[in-house]
Coordinates of C-alpha atoms in Angstrom, one line a residue:
M1 CA -10.7 -12.2 -40.4
V2 CA -12.0 -8.4 -40.8
D3 CA -11.5 -6.6 -37.7
Q4 CA -14.1 -4.1 -37.7
L5 CA -17.4 -6.4 -37.4
K6 CA -21.4 -4.7 -37.2
I7 CA -22.4 -6.0 -34.5
K8 CA -26.3 -7.3 -35.9
S9 CA -27.8 -9.9 -33.4
V10 CA -28.0 -10.1 -30.1
L11 CA -28.4 -12.8 -27.0
I12 CA -29.4 -10.9 -23.6
S13 CA -30.4 -13.7 -21.2
V14 CA -29.7 -11.4 -17.1
Y15 CA -30.7 -12.2 -13.9
S16 CA -30.5 -8.9 -12.7
K17 CA -32.2 -6.0 -15.1
E18 CA -31.3 -3.0 -14.0
G19 CA -30.0 -0.9 -16.6
I20 CA -30.8 -3.3 -19.3
S21 CA -33.5 -1.0 -21.2
D22 CA -31.8 1.2 -21.5
L23 CA -28.8 -0.8 -24.1
A24 CA -31.8 -3.1 -25.8
K25 CA -33.1 0.5 -27.5
L26 CA -29.4 1.6 -28.1
L27 CA -28.8 -2.0 -29.8
L28 CA -32.6 -1.6 -31.7
S29 CA -31.9 2.1 -32.5
L30 CA -28.2 0.5 -34.4
D31 CA -30.4 -2.0 -35.4
V32 CA -29.1 -4.4 -33.9
E33 CA -32.5 -8.1 -33.9
I34 CA -32.4 -9.4 -30.6
L35 CA -32.6 -12.9 -29.7
S36 CA -33.6 -13.4 -25.5
T37 CA -34.4 -16.2 -23.0
G38 CA -37.0 -16.3 -20.4
G39 CA -37.0 -13.8 -17.4
T40 CA -35.0 -11.6 -19.9
Y41 CA -37.7 -12.3 -22.9
S42 CA -40.8 -11.0 -20.2
Y43 CA -38.4 -8.2 -18.6
L44 CA -38.5 -6.6 -22.8
K45 CA -41.8 -7.5 -23.4
S46 CA -43.0 -5.5 -20.6
Q47 CA -40.0 -2.2 -21.6
G48 CA -41.6 -2.9 -25.2
I49 CA -39.1 -4.3 -26.6
P50 CA -39.1 -6.7 -29.3
A51 CA -37.2 -9.9 -29.7
T52 CA -37.6 -13.5 -30.1
P53 CA -37.5 -15.7 -27.7
I54 CA -34.5 -19.2 -27.9
E55 CA -37.8 -21.8 -28.0
E56 CA -38.9 -20.6 -31.0
I57 CA -34.9 -21.1 -32.5
T58 CA -34.0 -24.2 -30.6
S59 CA -37.9 -25.8 -30.6
Y60 CA -36.9 -26.6 -26.7
P61 CA -38.8 -24.5 -23.6
S62 CA -37.0 -23.9 -20.3
I63 CA -36.6 -27.1 -18.7
L64 CA -36.2 -28.5 -15.3
G65 CA -37.9 -25.6 -13.8
G66 CA -34.7 -23.1 -15.5
R67 CA -31.7 -25.7 -15.3
V68 CA -30.8 -25.7 -18.9
K69 CA -32.6 -22.8 -21.9
T70 CA -29.8 -22.1 -23.7
L71 CA -27.5 -25.5 -23.5
H72 CA -28.2 -26.5 -27.3
P73 CA -26.8 -26.5 -30.4
K74 CA -28.7 -23.7 -32.5
I75 CA -27.9 -20.4 -29.7
F76 CA -24.1 -22.3 -28.9
G77 CA -22.9 -22.7 -32.8
G78 CA -24.1 -18.8 -33.4
I79 CA -21.6 -18.2 -30.6
L80 CA -19.1 -20.1 -31.9
W81 CA -18.6 -21.1 -35.4
R82 CA -15.9 -18.4 -37.1
R83 CA -16.8 -16.3 -39.3
D84 CA -13.6 -16.8 -42.0
E85 CA -13.7 -20.9 -41.8
L86 CA -16.0 -22.1 -45.1
A87 CA -15.8 -25.5 -43.4
D88 CA -19.0 -23.6 -40.1
A89 CA -20.9 -21.3 -42.6
E90 CA -21.2 -24.3 -44.7
D91 CA -22.7 -26.0 -40.6
I92 CA -24.9 -22.9 -40.2
T93 CA -26.1 -23.0 -43.0
R94 CA -27.2 -26.6 -43.0
Y95 CA -28.4 -26.8 -39.7
E96 CA -29.8 -23.8 -40.2
I97 CA -28.6 -21.6 -37.5
P98 CA -29.2 -18.3 -36.5
S99 CA -25.5 -16.2 -36.0
V100 CA -25.0 -14.5 -32.3
D101 CA -22.3 -11.4 -33.1
M102 CA -23.1 -10.0 -29.5
V103 CA -23.5 -11.7 -26.0
I104 CA -24.6 -9.9 -23.3
V105 CA -25.0 -11.7 -20.0
D106 CA -25.5 -11.0 -15.7
L107 CA -25.1 -13.9 -13.8
Y108 CA -26.5 -15.2 -10.7
P109 CA -25.3 -13.3 -7.7
F110 CA -24.1 -16.6 -6.2
E111 CA -21.9 -14.6 -4.0
K112 CA -24.1 -12.4 -2.9
T113 CA -25.8 -16.1 -2.1
V114 CA -23.5 -17.2 -0.2
A115 CA -23.0 -13.6 1.4
S116 CA -26.4 -13.9 2.2
T117 CA -27.2 -16.9 3.2
N118 CA -26.6 -20.7 4.7
D119 CA -28.9 -22.4 2.7
E120 CA -27.4 -24.3 1.1
T121 CA -30.4 -25.4 -1.4
E122 CA -30.3 -22.1 -2.6
I123 CA -26.7 -21.1 -3.0
I124 CA -26.4 -24.0 -5.3
E125 CA -29.4 -23.1 -7.8
K126 CA -27.5 -19.4 -7.2
I127 CA -25.1 -21.3 -9.3
D128 CA -25.3 -19.9 -12.9
I129 CA -24.4 -23.1 -16.2
G130 CA -25.3 -21.6 -19.1
G131 CA -24.8 -17.7 -19.0
I132 CA -20.9 -18.4 -17.2
S133 CA -21.9 -21.0 -20.9
L134 CA -22.5 -18.4 -22.5
I135 CA -20.2 -16.5 -21.6
R136 CA -17.1 -18.6 -22.4
A137 CA -18.5 -19.5 -25.2
A138 CA -18.8 -15.8 -26.5
A139 CA -15.6 -14.5 -24.9
K140 CA -13.5 -17.3 -27.2
N141 CA -14.6 -16.3 -30.6
Y142 CA -13.7 -13.1 -30.2
K143 CA -12.8 -12.9 -33.6
H144 CA -15.9 -12.2 -34.4
V145 CA -18.1 -11.8 -31.8
L146 CA -18.3 -9.7 -29.0
V147 CA -19.2 -10.5 -25.0
V148 CA -20.8 -7.9 -22.3
P149 CA -20.3 -10.1 -19.4
S150 CA -21.8 -8.3 -16.8
A151 CA -24.5 -5.6 -15.7
G152 CA -21.0 -3.0 -14.5
F153 CA -20.2 -2.9 -18.5
Y154 CA -23.5 -1.8 -19.9
S155 CA -22.3 1.8 -20.2
R156 CA -18.8 0.8 -21.0
V157 CA -19.9 -1.1 -24.1
S158 CA -22.9 1.9 -24.4
E159 CA -20.2 4.5 -25.7
L160 CA -18.3 2.4 -27.2
L161 CA -21.5 1.7 -28.9
K162 CA -22.8 4.6 -29.7
A163 CA -19.3 6.5 -30.9
S164 CA -18.5 3.3 -33.7
N165 CA -22.1 3.0 -35.4
G166 CA -22.6 -0.2 -34.5
F167 CA -19.0 -1.9 -35.2
T168 CA -16.7 -3.3 -32.7
T169 CA -13.3 -3.6 -33.5
L170 CA -10.4 -7.0 -32.6
E171 CA -9.0 -5.3 -30.5
E172 CA -12.1 -4.1 -28.6
R173 CA -13.7 -8.1 -28.9
K174 CA -10.7 -9.7 -27.2
L175 CA -10.5 -6.7 -24.3
F176 CA -14.2 -6.7 -23.7
A177 CA -12.7 -10.8 -24.2
S178 CA -9.7 -10.8 -21.5
S179 CA -12.7 -9.5 -18.7
A180 CA -15.3 -12.0 -19.4
F181 CA -12.1 -15.0 -18.7
E182 CA -11.6 -12.8 -15.4
I183 CA -15.3 -12.3 -14.7
S184 CA -15.7 -16.8 -14.8
S185 CA -12.0 -17.1 -13.4
H186 CA -13.6 -15.3 -10.0
Y187 CA -17.0 -17.0 -9.7
D188 CA -15.1 -20.3 -10.4
T189 CA -13.4 -19.6 -7.8
E190 CA -16.4 -18.5 -5.5
I191 CA -18.2 -21.7 -5.9
F192 CA -14.6 -23.6 -5.2
R193 CA -14.1 -21.5 -2.5
F194 CA -17.4 -22.2 -0.8
F195 CA -17.8 -26.0 -1.6
N196 CA -13.7 -26.4 -0.4
R197 CA -15.1 -25.5 3.5
E198 CA -16.3 -28.7 3.7
F199 CA -13.0 -30.1 2.4
N200 CA -10.8 -28.0 4.2
K201 CA -8.1 -29.2 0.4
P202 CA -4.5 -27.5 0.3
V203 CA -5.2 -25.6 -2.5
F204 CA -4.6 -22.0 -2.5
K205 CA -7.2 -20.1 -4.7
Q206 CA -7.5 -15.7 -3.9
S207 CA -9.9 -14.0 -6.6
L208 CA -9.9 -10.1 -6.0
S209 CA -10.9 -7.7 -8.6
E210 CA -11.5 -4.8 -6.7
H211 CA -8.6 -2.7 -6.8
T212 CA -7.0 1.2 -5.3
L213 CA -4.3 2.3 -7.4
L214 CA -2.0 3.1 -4.6
R215 CA 0.7 5.9 -4.6
Y216 CA 3.8 4.4 -4.0
G217 CA 4.7 0.6 -2.8
E218 CA 7.2 0.8 -0.1
N219 CA 9.6 2.8 -1.6
P220 CA 8.5 5.6 -3.9
H221 CA 10.1 3.8 -6.5
Q222 CA 7.7 1.1 -6.9
P223 CA 5.1 1.4 -7.6
G224 CA 1.7 -0.6 -5.5
I225 CA -1.4 -1.9 -5.7
F226 CA -4.1 -2.9 -3.4
Y227 CA -6.7 -5.8 -4.7
G228 CA -9.3 -5.6 -2.8
N229 CA -11.9 -3.6 -1.0
L230 CA -10.7 -1.3 1.4
H231 CA -14.2 1.4 1.6
E232 CA -16.1 -2.2 3.6
I233 CA -13.3 -1.0 6.8
F234 CA -13.7 1.6 7.3
D235 CA -13.7 6.0 4.8
Q236 CA -12.0 8.3 4.5
V237 CA -12.5 11.1 5.2
H238 CA -10.0 13.6 5.0
G239 CA -6.4 13.5 3.2
K240 CA -3.7 12.3 1.2
E241 CA -4.2 9.0 -0.5
L242 CA -3.1 5.9 0.8
S243 CA 0.3 4.4 0.1
Y244 CA 1.7 0.4 0.9
N245 CA 3.4 1.6 4.2
N246 CA 0.2 3.5 5.1
L247 CA -2.4 0.3 4.9
V248 CA 0.3 -1.3 6.6
D249 CA 0.1 0.6 9.4
I250 CA -2.9 1.3 10.0
E251 CA -3.5 -3.3 9.4
A252 CA -1.0 -3.0 12.2
A253 CA -2.9 -0.4 14.0
I254 CA -5.8 -1.7 13.8
Q255 CA -4.7 -5.4 15.2
L256 CA -3.0 -3.9 18.7
I257 CA -6.1 -1.9 18.4
D258 CA -9.0 -4.5 18.6
E259 CA -6.8 -6.3 21.6
F260 CA -8.6 -3.5 24.2
M261 CA -12.6 -3.3 25.4
D262 CA -11.6 -0.9 27.5
P263 CA -10.7 3.3 26.4
T264 CA -7.1 3.4 24.9
V265 CA -5.3 4.9 22.6
V266 CA -2.4 2.7 19.9
I267 CA 0.1 4.7 18.3
I268 CA 2.1 2.8 15.6
K269 CA 6.1 3.6 13.4
H270 CA 6.8 1.2 10.9
T271 CA 3.8 -1.9 12.6
N272 CA 4.9 -1.5 15.5
P273 CA 3.6 0.6 19.0
C274 CA 5.4 3.5 20.4
G275 CA 2.8 4.2 22.3
V276 CA 0.2 2.1 24.2
A277 CA -2.4 3.8 27.2
T278 CA -5.3 2.3 29.3
R279 CA -7.5 5.0 31.4
K280 CA -10.8 5.9 32.0
N281 CA -11.5 8.6 29.3
L282 CA -9.6 8.8 26.1
S283 CA -7.7 11.9 26.4
D284 CA -5.6 10.6 29.1
A285 CA -5.6 7.2 26.8
W286 CA -3.3 9.8 24.6
K287 CA -1.6 11.2 26.7
D288 CA -0.7 8.4 28.3
A289 CA 0.2 6.6 25.1
L290 CA 1.8 9.6 23.8
A291 CA 4.3 10.1 26.6
C292 CA 6.1 6.2 26.0
D293 CA 8.4 7.6 22.8
P294 CA 7.2 11.0 21.5
V295 CA 9.9 11.5 19.5
S296 CA 8.9 8.1 17.7
A297 CA 5.2 8.7 18.1
F298 CA 6.2 12.2 15.3
G299 CA 5.5 11.4 12.1
G300 CA 2.6 7.9 13.2
I301 CA -0.7 6.7 12.6
I302 CA -3.2 7.0 16.1
S303 CA -6.2 4.4 16.5
M304 CA -8.7 4.5 19.6
N305 CA -12.0 2.3 20.3
R306 CA -13.6 5.4 21.2
P307 CA -15.0 8.4 19.1
V308 CA -12.8 11.6 19.2
D309 CA -14.1 14.6 21.3
L310 CA -12.8 17.2 21.4
E311 CA -10.6 17.5 24.2
S312 CA -8.9 14.8 23.1
A313 CA -8.8 16.1 19.4
K314 CA -7.1 19.3 21.3
E315 CA -4.3 17.9 22.4
I316 CA -4.1 15.3 19.7
N317 CA -3.8 18.2 17.5
K318 CA -0.8 20.1 18.9
L319 CA 1.2 16.1 17.1
F320 CA 1.9 15.8 13.5
F321 CA 1.4 12.3 12.4
E322 CA 0.1 10.7 8.9
I323 CA -3.1 8.7 10.1
I324 CA -6.0 9.0 13.1
I325 CA -8.5 6.2 12.8
A326 CA -11.3 5.5 14.9
G327 CA -15.3 4.7 15.0
D328 CA -16.0 8.4 15.1
Y329 CA -15.0 11.8 15.6
A330 CA -17.5 14.6 16.7
I331 CA -17.9 16.9 14.9
E332 CA -16.3 19.7 15.9
A333 CA -13.7 16.9 16.7
L334 CA -13.2 16.2 12.7
E335 CA -12.9 20.1 11.7
L336 CA -10.3 20.7 14.3
L337 CA -7.3 17.5 12.5
K338 CA -8.9 18.6 8.6
S339 CA -6.8 22.0 9.4
K340 CA -3.7 20.1 8.2
K341 CA -4.8 18.7 4.1
N342 CA -2.3 15.6 4.0
R343 CA -3.6 14.3 7.1
I344 CA -5.6 11.6 6.6
I345 CA -8.6 10.5 8.9
L346 CA -10.5 6.7 8.9
R347 CA -14.4 6.0 10.4
R348 CA -13.7 2.8 10.6
K349 CA -16.1 0.2 10.0
P350 CA -17.7 -3.1 11.7
Y351 CA -15.9 -5.8 9.9
H352 CA -15.5 -9.5 10.9
F353 CA -10.9 -9.9 9.4
A354 CA -10.5 -12.8 8.0
E355 CA -8.5 -15.6 10.3
W356 CA -5.9 -17.3 7.9
Q357 CA -4.0 -14.7 5.5
F358 CA -0.5 -15.3 3.3
K359 CA 2.0 -13.7 1.5
S360 CA 4.0 -14.4 -1.4
L361 CA 7.7 -16.0 -0.5
L362 CA 9.9 -17.9 -2.7
N363 CA 8.1 -19.2 -6.2
G364 CA 5.3 -19.8 -3.7
V365 CA 2.3 -18.1 -1.7
I366 CA 3.0 -19.7 2.8
E367 CA -0.2 -19.2 4.5
Q368 CA -1.0 -19.2 7.9
K369 CA -4.3 -18.8 10.4
K370 CA -3.4 -15.9 11.9
D371 CA -2.1 -15.4 15.9
L372 CA -6.3 -14.5 17.8
K373 CA -4.7 -16.0 20.8
T374 CA -4.9 -13.3 24.4
E375 CA -4.0 -15.0 27.2
Q376 CA -6.6 -15.1 30.2
E377 CA -5.4 -15.1 33.9
E378 CA -7.5 -18.0 34.1
E379 CA -4.8 -19.2 31.7
F380 CA -1.2 -18.1 34.1
R381 CA 0.8 -21.1 35.1
Y382 CA 2.2 -19.4 38.3
V383 CA 5.5 -21.4 38.1
T384 CA 6.8 -18.7 41.1
K385 CA 6.9 -19.2 44.7
K386 CA 5.6 -15.7 45.0
H387 CA 2.4 -14.4 42.7
P388 CA 1.5 -11.8 40.7
S389 CA 0.0 -9.4 42.9
P390 CA -3.5 -7.5 42.0
T391 CA -2.2 -5.0 40.2
E392 CA -0.4 -6.7 38.7
I393 CA -1.9 -9.0 36.7
P394 CA -4.1 -6.8 34.2
D395 CA -0.7 -5.1 33.7
L396 CA 0.7 -8.7 32.4
L397 CA -1.9 -9.6 30.8
F398 CA -1.9 -5.7 28.6
A399 CA 1.6 -6.4 28.4
N400 CA 1.0 -9.3 27.2
R401 CA -1.6 -8.3 24.1
I402 CA 1.4 -6.1 23.1
V403 CA 4.0 -8.6 23.2
K404 CA 2.3 -10.7 20.4
H405 CA 2.2 -7.1 17.9
L406 CA 5.6 -7.0 17.7
K407 CA 8.6 -7.2 15.5
S408 CA 10.6 -11.1 17.2
N409 CA 12.6 -11.0 19.0
T410 CA 10.6 -8.5 21.1
I411 CA 10.2 -7.5 25.3
V412 CA 7.3 -4.2 26.9
L413 CA 7.7 -3.4 29.9
A414 CA 4.5 -1.7 31.2
K415 CA 3.5 -0.7 34.7
N416 CA -0.1 1.5 35.2
Q417 CA -1.2 0.2 32.1
Q418 CA 1.1 2.0 30.7
L419 CA 3.8 1.0 27.7
I420 CA 7.1 1.7 28.9
G421 CA 9.5 0.7 27.7
C422 CA 9.9 -1.9 24.4
G423 CA 12.1 -3.6 22.2
N424 CA 11.9 -5.7 19.0
G425 CA 13.5 -7.1 16.4
Q426 CA 16.6 -8.3 17.6
T427 CA 18.4 -10.9 17.3
S428 CA 18.8 -11.8 20.7
R429 CA 15.8 -11.9 23.3
V430 CA 19.1 -9.4 25.9
D431 CA 19.4 -7.2 23.4
A432 CA 16.2 -6.5 22.9
L433 CA 15.6 -5.8 26.6
K434 CA 18.4 -3.7 27.2
Q435 CA 16.9 -1.4 24.3
A436 CA 13.9 -0.7 27.0
V437 CA 14.7 -0.3 29.8
L438 CA 16.8 2.0 28.1
K439 CA 13.5 3.1 25.8
A440 CA 12.0 3.4 29.1
E441 CA 14.5 5.2 31.4
V442 CA 15.4 8.0 28.7
F443 CA 11.9 8.9 28.3
G444 CA 11.8 9.4 32.4
F445 CA 10.2 6.3 33.1
D446 CA 9.8 4.5 36.6
T447 CA 10.6 1.1 36.0
Q448 CA 10.7 0.1 39.4
G449 CA 7.7 -2.4 39.5
A450 CA 6.4 -2.6 36.1
V451 CA 6.1 -6.1 34.4
M452 CA 7.9 -7.9 31.8
A453 CA 6.4 -9.7 28.8
S454 CA 8.3 -12.4 26.3
D455 CA 7.1 -13.2 23.0
A456 CA 9.1 -16.7 23.9
F457 CA 10.6 -18.4 25.9
F458 CA 14.3 -17.5 28.1
P459 CA 16.9 -19.9 26.8
F460 CA 19.3 -18.2 29.7
A461 CA 18.0 -16.9 32.9
D462 CA 20.4 -13.5 31.8
S463 CA 17.3 -11.8 30.7
V464 CA 15.5 -12.1 34.7
E465 CA 18.2 -11.5 35.7
I466 CA 18.6 -8.6 33.7
A467 CA 15.2 -7.7 34.6
G468 CA 15.5 -7.6 38.5
K469 CA 18.4 -5.3 38.7
A470 CA 15.7 -3.2 36.7
G471 CA 13.2 -3.3 39.2
I472 CA 10.6 -5.6 37.1
K473 CA 8.6 -7.4 39.6
A474 CA 6.6 -9.8 37.2
V475 CA 7.3 -12.1 34.2
I476 CA 5.0 -12.9 32.1
Q477 CA 6.9 -15.7 29.1
P478 CA 5.5 -18.9 27.3
G479 CA 8.0 -20.9 29.4
G480 CA 9.2 -24.5 27.0
S481 CA 12.8 -23.5 27.3
I482 CA 15.6 -27.1 29.2
R483 CA 16.9 -24.3 31.9
D484 CA 13.2 -22.8 32.6
N485 CA 14.1 -23.7 35.6
D486 CA 17.6 -20.9 35.8
S487 CA 14.8 -18.4 35.5
V488 CA 12.7 -19.1 37.9
Q489 CA 15.2 -19.9 40.4
Y490 CA 17.1 -16.5 39.5
C491 CA 12.6 -14.6 39.7
D492 CA 12.4 -16.9 44.2
E493 CA 16.0 -15.9 45.0
H494 CA 15.1 -12.4 44.2
D495 CA 11.2 -12.1 45.1
M496 CA 10.7 -11.8 41.5
S497 CA 7.5 -13.3 40.8
M498 CA 6.9 -15.2 36.7
V499 CA 3.9 -17.2 35.0
F500 CA 3.9 -18.7 32.2
T501 CA 1.6 -18.6 29.5
G502 CA 2.3 -21.9 27.1
I503 CA 2.0 -19.4 23.8
R504 CA 4.8 -18.4 21.6
H505 CA 3.3 -15.4 20.3
F506 CA 6.6 -14.6 17.0
K507 CA 6.7 -12.3 14.7
H508 CA 8.2 -11.7 11.4

């Protein structure tokens, strides 16, 4: 086998014609003979580029409405024959099969079609058969054939061929073959995922080619990569490159802020909210969110559900923080926030997030549906003699929205639509509550008349007893403990109200 091979013939079969004429002209200048299929042949002819239609080689027309064009021994034989195998060379001669040294394909846009229509007939017709077969055949025979598996490679292959005067090395062909199998495997994965919408087979298949190299992983000595297209979710308008931890915190901030409809500000630190407030305007929401825990807010991530105005930006700019996320920014506000060169400023876009999430675990992957349940007042089960007041109910709902986004075990204390204390990531619920009460006291909040939310049931009455002594007057929790009556009884005896939701919100 010769490492360097001169390209003498190419088969071109592409869905998108953009950019192909320039590549074809380059191949002509290198004395490469062009073979082509139906629509591609017609397009090249319209551009004044001479090519041989494959029908002249196969003696068969395109049939079945274009479903069968290239699937013929005279095409695939020309791609797959091994130049260093005498028996293959004899077959090529005997059956008068023209040799193909290069294959250029751009597949039917199956993925885009699925995203743009529910018409199953149209979707099925965009499953490429001939193109994917050409890619696989050429990639398999990379020792002798160069494969260009999509329009995204035109520029790269053009530069390569110009520099080498139409020659390719074994390493180059193998690299392109690797990309070809990446494209074909992704294509097949998307087809399976489309069919599996109906049958929901318990098979884990994901294929993400787009990626972003991160500054580092969780720690500087750990490399990190994000797979996916961040530009679909937000535009980064300012600041340094995103890190692994940044992205984890950004997701936490987006997940929580999307729980609220009224003007709200969320401050996140290590995925946990350390400040949340809902007010009539963004500026007041910011001031009260920061007041929750100004110490933890330092170096945090800020997210809000209203455009950032100049008044709010002036206050926000006083704090050192890593990232700010909003749907938009007033021009003056954006210029002010850009005053710190490393500060990351993100502008969110409308985006529908997947309802399922997964992560690697042990020697496999664990997958679950996201915790998308947000309880409403009409779902409350009133279990105490006293019911929450009209002012306490909004606070209970507010606290319960937050508690599901904190690491378990967790307790949230809220008052007047403001987070005033939280305990999270504790090994006991009592410790989480004590931490929440202590935080509220440290930052000057009066817990008298506040409400409490718990991510899971109280196994004993000790938690409501501690809460009652701190002045908590209303409690929201899932219920479900065999000792629920102990907690209910304590509330009844101490003029407290409690509601059950029936929904646990563990987060690990």
